[in-house]
Short mmCIF file of C-alpha atoms and ligand atoms in Angstrom, two decimals:
data_model
loop_
_atom_site.label_atom_id
_atom_site.label_comp_id
_atom_site.label_asym_id
_atom_site.label_seq_id
_atom_site.Cartn_x
_atom_site.Cartn_y
_atom_site.Cartn_z
CA MET A 156 166.38 134.89 94.00
CA THR A 157 166.76 137.67 96.59
CA ARG A 158 166.80 136.46 100.22
CA ILE A 159 163.69 136.96 102.25
CA VAL A 160 164.08 138.68 105.71
CA PRO A 161 160.94 138.61 107.72
CA LEU A 162 159.26 141.42 109.22
CA ALA A 163 159.95 140.74 112.86
CA ASP A 164 159.37 142.56 115.97
CA ARG A 165 161.32 142.55 119.46
CA TYR A 166 158.15 140.42 120.76
CA ALA A 167 159.13 137.41 118.19
CA ARG A 168 156.19 138.43 116.32
CA VAL A 169 156.30 138.04 112.50
CA ALA A 170 154.02 140.06 109.96
CA THR A 171 152.99 138.27 106.99
CA ASP A 172 149.70 139.68 106.41
CA LEU A 173 149.85 143.05 104.52
CA ARG A 174 146.75 145.54 104.63
CA VAL A 175 147.10 148.19 101.85
CA SER A 176 144.92 151.07 101.98
CA LEU A 177 143.99 152.30 98.64
CA THR A 178 142.07 155.49 99.30
CA ASP A 179 140.69 157.65 102.16
CA ARG A 180 137.75 158.41 100.25
CA CYS A 181 134.38 156.28 100.97
CA ASN A 182 130.96 156.67 99.43
CA LEU A 183 129.38 155.41 103.00
CA ARG A 184 129.68 157.75 106.12
CA CYS A 185 129.10 155.05 108.77
CA THR A 186 128.93 156.81 112.04
CA TYR A 187 131.47 154.52 113.82
CA CYS A 188 134.03 155.19 111.23
CA MET A 189 133.58 158.88 109.38
CA PRO A 190 131.88 162.21 110.31
CA ALA A 191 128.70 163.06 108.57
CA GLU A 192 130.36 165.63 106.21
CA GLY A 193 133.10 163.58 105.22
CA MET A 194 137.04 164.43 106.05
CA ALA A 195 139.37 166.83 104.30
CA TRP A 196 140.59 164.13 101.64
CA LEU A 197 144.20 163.65 101.15
CA PRO A 198 145.35 165.65 98.15
CA GLY A 199 145.99 163.53 95.32
CA PRO A 200 149.69 164.05 94.76
CA ASP A 201 150.14 162.41 98.37
CA LEU A 202 148.49 159.23 97.47
CA LEU A 203 150.61 156.65 96.20
CA SER A 204 150.32 155.84 92.52
CA ASP A 205 149.43 152.63 91.03
CA ASP A 206 153.19 151.99 90.29
CA GLU A 207 154.30 152.72 93.86
CA VAL A 208 151.53 150.85 95.36
CA GLY A 209 152.75 148.19 93.23
CA ARG A 210 156.53 148.42 94.09
CA LEU A 211 155.53 148.49 97.71
CA VAL A 212 153.58 145.39 97.56
CA ARG A 213 156.41 143.56 95.60
CA VAL A 214 158.76 144.64 98.20
CA ALA A 215 156.62 143.16 101.02
CA VAL A 216 156.30 139.90 98.91
CA GLU A 217 159.44 139.29 97.46
CA ARG A 218 161.83 140.91 100.12
CA LEU A 219 159.89 140.72 103.33
CA GLY A 220 157.88 137.40 103.11
CA VAL A 221 154.20 138.71 102.99
CA THR A 222 152.04 136.06 101.81
CA GLU A 223 148.55 137.65 102.08
CA VAL A 224 147.72 141.04 100.80
CA ARG A 225 144.32 142.82 101.73
CA PHE A 226 143.21 145.70 99.72
CA THR A 227 141.27 148.04 101.60
CA GLY A 228 140.37 151.87 102.47
CA GLY A 229 137.89 154.39 102.70
CA GLU A 230 136.61 152.19 99.97
CA PRO A 231 138.70 150.27 97.52
CA LEU A 232 136.41 150.24 95.01
CA LEU A 233 136.53 153.70 94.35
CA ARG A 234 140.04 153.35 93.28
CA ARG A 235 140.07 153.77 89.45
CA GLY A 236 143.44 151.59 89.15
CA LEU A 237 142.23 148.83 91.50
CA VAL A 238 141.78 146.08 89.01
CA GLY A 239 145.66 146.61 87.57
CA ILE A 240 146.72 146.77 91.17
CA VAL A 241 145.45 143.39 91.78
CA ALA A 242 146.61 141.75 88.79
CA ALA A 243 150.19 143.09 89.46
CA ALA A 244 149.95 141.69 92.77
CA ALA A 245 148.86 138.69 91.45
CA ALA A 246 151.86 138.14 89.10
CA LEU A 247 154.19 138.25 91.93
CA ARG A 248 156.14 134.98 93.02
CA PRO A 249 155.53 133.53 95.24
CA ARG A 250 151.88 134.62 94.70
CA PRO A 251 150.23 136.09 97.87
CA ARG A 252 146.57 135.33 98.60
CA LEU A 253 144.77 138.39 97.46
CA SER A 254 141.51 139.80 99.03
CA LEU A 255 139.65 143.10 99.47
CA THR A 256 137.43 144.48 102.29
CA THR A 257 134.65 146.70 100.67
CA ASN A 258 131.10 147.91 101.59
CA GLY A 259 130.08 146.07 98.15
CA ILE A 260 128.90 149.13 96.37
CA GLY A 261 130.12 148.77 92.88
CA LEU A 262 131.03 144.95 93.12
CA THR A 263 128.02 144.17 90.52
CA ARG A 264 130.49 146.00 87.90
CA LEU A 265 133.82 145.26 89.58
CA ALA A 266 133.59 141.28 90.74
CA ARG A 267 134.12 139.41 87.72
CA PRO A 268 137.14 141.92 86.43
CA LEU A 269 138.55 141.55 89.99
CA ALA A 270 138.32 137.68 89.71
CA ASP A 271 139.73 137.29 86.65
CA ALA A 272 142.61 139.84 87.58
CA GLY A 273 143.48 137.31 90.42
CA LEU A 274 141.24 138.45 93.26
CA ASP A 275 141.00 135.34 95.54
CA ARG A 276 138.22 136.63 97.94
CA VAL A 277 136.22 139.47 99.32
CA ASN A 278 135.08 140.52 102.98
CA VAL A 279 131.87 142.94 102.63
CA SER A 280 130.84 144.97 105.55
CA LEU A 281 127.18 144.61 106.11
CA ASP A 282 125.67 146.02 109.45
CA THR A 283 122.19 145.59 109.05
CA LEU A 284 119.42 144.09 106.61
CA ASP A 285 117.17 146.76 107.31
CA PRO A 286 116.99 149.66 104.72
CA GLU A 287 116.15 152.70 107.59
CA ARG A 288 118.70 151.10 109.63
CA PHE A 289 121.37 150.94 107.18
CA HIS A 290 120.32 154.85 106.18
CA ARG A 291 120.93 155.84 109.93
CA LEU A 292 124.25 153.88 110.33
CA ALA A 293 125.72 154.69 106.95
CA ARG A 294 124.08 158.05 106.42
CA ARG A 295 123.34 156.99 102.75
CA ARG A 296 120.49 154.81 101.23
CA ARG A 297 122.47 152.05 99.67
CA LEU A 298 121.63 148.95 101.18
CA ALA A 299 120.38 147.36 98.03
CA ASP A 300 123.38 148.17 96.22
CA THR A 301 125.52 146.27 98.99
CA LEU A 302 123.16 143.21 98.87
CA ASP A 303 123.63 143.26 95.04
CA GLY A 304 127.34 143.54 95.39
CA ILE A 305 127.31 140.64 97.82
CA ALA A 306 125.49 138.62 95.37
CA ALA A 307 127.79 139.46 92.50
CA ALA A 308 130.87 138.59 94.35
CA ASP A 309 129.48 135.14 95.02
CA ALA A 310 128.44 134.65 91.64
CA ALA A 311 132.14 135.69 90.66
CA GLY A 312 133.41 132.87 92.91
CA LEU A 313 135.23 135.13 95.47
CA HIS A 314 134.89 132.60 97.98
CA PRO A 315 135.15 131.97 100.84
CA LEU A 316 132.74 135.22 101.13
CA LYS A 317 132.77 136.67 104.52
CA LEU A 318 130.77 139.54 105.92
CA ASN A 319 131.91 141.89 108.71
CA THR A 320 129.36 143.84 111.02
CA VAL A 321 129.84 146.29 113.65
CA LEU A 322 127.21 146.41 116.14
CA MET A 323 126.01 149.88 117.56
CA ARG A 324 123.71 149.86 121.03
CA GLY A 325 120.32 150.92 120.17
CA VAL A 326 120.69 150.87 116.14
CA ASN A 327 121.46 147.31 115.18
CA ASP A 328 122.42 145.48 118.30
CA ASP A 329 119.15 143.31 118.33
CA GLU A 330 120.21 141.99 114.76
CA PRO A 331 122.68 139.59 115.09
CA ALA A 332 120.63 136.47 114.81
CA ARG A 333 119.18 137.80 111.76
CA LEU A 334 122.23 138.80 110.10
CA LEU A 335 123.70 135.08 110.75
CA GLY A 336 120.38 133.57 109.50
CA TYR A 337 121.10 135.74 106.06
CA ALA A 338 124.80 134.58 106.21
CA LEU A 339 123.91 130.75 107.12
CA ALA A 340 121.05 130.72 104.17
CA HIS A 341 123.86 131.90 101.48
CA GLY A 342 127.00 130.03 102.79
CA TYR A 343 128.69 133.30 103.72
CA GLN A 344 130.75 133.54 106.93
CA LEU A 345 129.60 136.24 109.36
CA ARG A 346 132.14 137.99 111.68
CA PHE A 347 131.35 140.43 114.27
CA ILE A 348 133.92 143.16 115.13
CA GLU A 349 133.80 145.09 118.36
CA GLN A 350 133.61 148.70 117.75
CA MET A 351 137.06 150.26 118.35
CA PRO A 352 138.09 153.74 119.22
CA LEU A 353 138.76 154.80 115.75
CA ASP A 354 135.56 156.77 114.84
CA ALA A 355 136.39 160.46 113.45
CA GLY A 356 134.20 162.26 115.92
CA HIS A 357 136.29 160.62 119.00
CA VAL A 358 133.09 159.56 120.98
CA TRP A 359 133.85 156.09 121.08
CA ARG A 360 132.88 155.05 124.86
CA ARG A 361 133.94 151.48 126.21
CA ASP A 362 130.77 151.47 128.42
CA ASN A 363 128.47 151.76 125.38
CA MET A 364 130.01 149.37 123.36
CA VAL A 365 128.35 145.79 122.51
CA THR A 366 131.15 143.34 123.50
CA GLY A 367 131.78 140.16 121.91
CA ASP A 368 130.47 137.95 125.08
CA GLU A 369 126.82 140.01 124.59
CA ILE A 370 126.90 139.11 120.84
CA LEU A 371 127.71 135.41 121.33
CA ALA A 372 124.71 135.42 124.12
CA ARG A 373 122.28 136.93 121.56
CA LEU A 374 123.25 134.62 118.91
CA ARG A 375 123.30 131.47 121.25
CA ALA A 376 119.42 132.45 122.07
CA GLU A 377 118.67 131.19 118.42
CA TYR A 378 121.45 129.24 117.28
CA GLU A 379 123.44 126.30 118.93
CA LEU A 380 127.42 127.34 118.90
CA ARG A 381 130.47 125.26 119.75
CA PRO A 382 134.04 126.11 119.90
CA ASP A 383 135.73 125.78 116.56
CA PRO A 384 138.53 123.08 116.91
CA ALA A 385 140.60 124.49 114.26
CA GLU A 386 144.01 126.47 115.22
CA ARG A 387 143.11 130.44 115.24
CA GLY A 388 146.60 131.26 114.61
CA GLY A 389 146.78 134.96 113.75
CA ALA A 390 143.25 135.27 112.67
CA PRO A 391 141.16 137.86 114.51
CA ALA A 392 138.12 136.42 114.64
CA GLU A 393 137.30 133.63 117.38
CA THR A 394 135.31 131.23 115.42
CA TRP A 395 132.16 128.84 116.41
CA LEU A 396 130.59 126.16 114.75
CA VAL A 397 127.12 126.63 114.36
CA ASN A 398 125.16 123.17 114.68
CA GLY A 399 123.06 122.06 112.15
CA TYR A 400 124.50 124.08 109.44
CA VAL A 401 126.82 123.69 106.63
CA ASP A 402 129.21 125.87 104.46
CA ARG A 403 129.65 125.64 100.61
CA THR A 404 131.97 123.10 100.95
CA GLY A 405 129.67 120.86 103.11
CA ASN A 406 132.01 121.64 106.36
CA PRO A 407 130.18 122.78 109.45
CA ALA A 408 129.19 126.52 109.17
CA LYS A 409 131.04 129.08 111.21
CA VAL A 410 130.48 132.53 112.90
CA GLY A 411 133.40 134.61 113.87
CA VAL A 412 133.69 137.26 116.84
CA ILE A 413 136.52 139.61 116.63
CA ALA A 414 136.86 140.96 120.24
CA SER A 415 139.67 143.40 119.70
CA VAL A 416 138.61 145.45 122.75
CA THR A 417 137.66 142.88 125.13
CA GLN A 418 139.78 140.07 124.28
CA PRO A 419 142.79 141.64 122.38
CA PHE A 420 144.90 139.36 120.31
CA CYS A 421 147.82 141.30 119.92
CA ARG A 422 150.19 138.65 120.87
CA ALA A 423 149.30 136.85 117.77
CA CYS A 424 149.07 139.68 115.35
CA ASP A 425 151.02 138.80 112.16
CA ARG A 426 149.94 142.16 110.27
CA THR A 427 151.56 145.24 108.88
CA ARG A 428 149.65 148.24 107.40
CA LEU A 429 150.39 150.92 104.60
CA THR A 430 148.16 153.92 104.10
CA SER A 431 147.10 155.07 100.93
CA ASP A 432 149.75 157.97 101.51
CA GLY A 433 152.24 155.23 101.78
CA ALA A 434 153.18 155.16 105.23
CA VAL A 435 153.63 151.90 107.41
CA ARG A 436 151.82 151.80 110.17
CA SER A 437 152.58 148.50 112.53
CA CYS A 438 149.38 148.54 114.15
CA LEU A 439 145.75 150.28 113.85
CA PHE A 440 146.24 152.35 116.98
CA SER A 441 149.89 153.37 116.30
CA GLN A 442 150.87 156.73 116.96
CA GLU A 443 154.16 156.51 114.72
CA GLU A 444 154.24 156.11 110.89
CA THR A 445 157.09 155.67 108.79
CA SER A 446 156.71 157.12 105.18
CA LEU A 447 157.81 154.74 102.37
CA ARG A 448 156.30 157.12 99.85
CA ASP A 449 159.04 159.97 100.53
CA VAL A 450 161.90 157.78 100.46
CA MET A 451 160.87 156.37 97.04
CA ARG A 452 160.29 159.70 95.68
CA ALA A 453 163.52 160.56 96.81
CA GLY A 454 164.91 157.72 94.50
CA GLY A 455 165.17 155.20 97.44
CA SER A 456 166.39 151.85 96.65
CA ASP A 457 164.39 148.48 97.43
CA ASP A 458 167.21 147.96 100.12
CA ASP A 459 166.41 151.18 101.76
CA LEU A 460 162.49 150.42 101.69
CA VAL A 461 163.13 146.89 103.19
CA SER A 462 165.27 148.65 106.04
CA LEU A 463 162.97 151.28 106.97
CA TRP A 464 159.76 148.79 106.75
CA GLN A 465 161.75 146.57 109.02
CA ALA A 466 162.94 149.21 111.54
CA ALA A 467 159.25 150.33 111.67
CA MET A 468 158.06 146.92 112.80
CA TRP A 469 160.92 146.59 115.13
CA GLY A 470 159.40 149.22 116.91
CA LYS A 471 155.82 147.66 117.11
CA ARG A 472 154.26 147.95 120.53
CA ALA A 473 153.40 144.63 122.46
CA GLY A 474 149.51 145.57 122.60
CA HIS A 475 147.21 148.30 121.02
CA GLY A 476 146.97 149.79 124.63
CA ILE A 477 143.30 150.67 124.54
CA ASP A 478 143.09 149.84 128.12
CA ASP A 479 146.30 151.78 129.16
CA PRO A 480 145.16 155.04 131.21
CA ALA A 481 147.39 156.88 128.62
CA PHE A 482 145.87 155.47 125.70
CA LEU A 483 145.45 158.16 122.82
CA GLN A 484 143.15 157.51 120.15
CA PRO A 485 145.31 157.67 116.96
CA THR A 486 144.82 161.06 115.01
CA ARG A 487 143.77 159.30 111.64
CA PRO A 488 140.31 157.54 111.75
CA MET A 489 139.64 154.41 110.51
CA SER A 490 138.69 155.17 107.14
CA ALA A 491 142.24 156.93 106.65
CA ILE A 492 144.19 153.95 108.15
CA GLY A 493 142.56 151.51 106.44
CA GLY A 494 140.56 148.55 108.32
N1 SAM B 688 134.96 150.61 103.13
C1 SAM B 688 135.33 149.46 103.28
C2 SAM B 688 134.51 148.58 104.15
O1 SAM B 688 133.30 148.86 104.19
O2 SAM B 688 134.68 147.46 104.41
C3 SAM B 688 136.89 149.17 103.96
C4 SAM B 688 137.27 150.09 104.80
S1 SAM B 688 136.53 149.76 106.55
C5 SAM B 688 137.32 151.05 107.57
C6 SAM B 688 136.77 148.61 107.17
C7 SAM B 688 136.26 147.77 108.33
O3 SAM B 688 136.38 148.60 109.44
C8 SAM B 688 134.70 147.51 107.97
O4 SAM B 688 134.47 146.27 108.24
C9 SAM B 688 134.10 148.78 109.25
O5 SAM B 688 132.79 148.06 109.69
C10 SAM B 688 135.29 148.51 109.79
N2 SAM B 688 135.34 149.80 110.95
C11 SAM B 688 135.31 151.04 110.67
N3 SAM B 688 135.44 151.89 111.76
C12 SAM B 688 135.43 150.73 112.93
C13 SAM B 688 135.40 150.88 114.21
N4 SAM B 688 135.59 152.20 114.92
N5 SAM B 688 135.58 149.82 114.95
C14 SAM B 688 135.41 148.70 114.37
N6 SAM B 688 135.46 148.45 112.82
C15 SAM B 688 135.31 149.50 112.39
#
């Protein structure tokens, strides 16, 4: 068997968690992510083919020690070859853990085939339980489709099922406790993500962002929370146990806060990212990218891909730098990087 050479960086971090964006397209237009009219989509030939995705995931797992693969986008359920891509990843040895980040629209049709192909679990984005707010936030009337998708993922056994929420001031910032109530009632794990400067319109302002502390204060007005004693490791969410509630397995129910802006966790970051056009990004906020697609299409070997990927990770910065006065928002918005 080929020797695994881990994806290390100069700050002694090792990336074992790969996020693969499968498309930059989406069927929602969330205000914190995409412009109303959508983007200039990447041209089809620029995107990795299913086989190219499969090859890069194989190299990541077999040669670079990646143990966790998360498919994302854009909206990954829009990718026609998704079930086959998941099946190919599930056939790898050592078998990586496989998950999907999605807005849930389409899971009523795809949850079962994805589970059968080997998908282990899903993260579904859910910012509100109010149909009008959903429309204001996502610029589409699709709340019912998202909720049906969540139920379908649940029925297909894609557990633990996590829900991701971004709060926007004046839009849904009064909803954390209601969303937690929904998650607890169904046995899902809810995580709030601080809004990051990754919007297509570049209108993010720190002083208008709903902070992790603010979210916790709102939750505590209705729920009793205590720190989760479990080791956090490289997990982005700081988790809290919700007194009086249990999850599906009978363990204390948890709620998470991903405070990427106010409490960055870069020192424990174990992530590497692939965009849908085959570029490695070592951080959401990278200004640099390394195209693996071009090397593959020029006939590069797996060894070439391994060396390039490692070199890209070696250049990973110590932190995302949002607080640096010289911070520049990446040109690609979240939808084109892969959240
Ligand atoms: N379409 C899928 C979805 O809705 O989950 C996957 C892609 S989406 C870019 C992945 C995650 O990024 C979602 O949970 C979304 O809420 C989050 N996201 C997008 N823009 C963000 C921003 N500016 N700040 C924080 N999170 C953001």
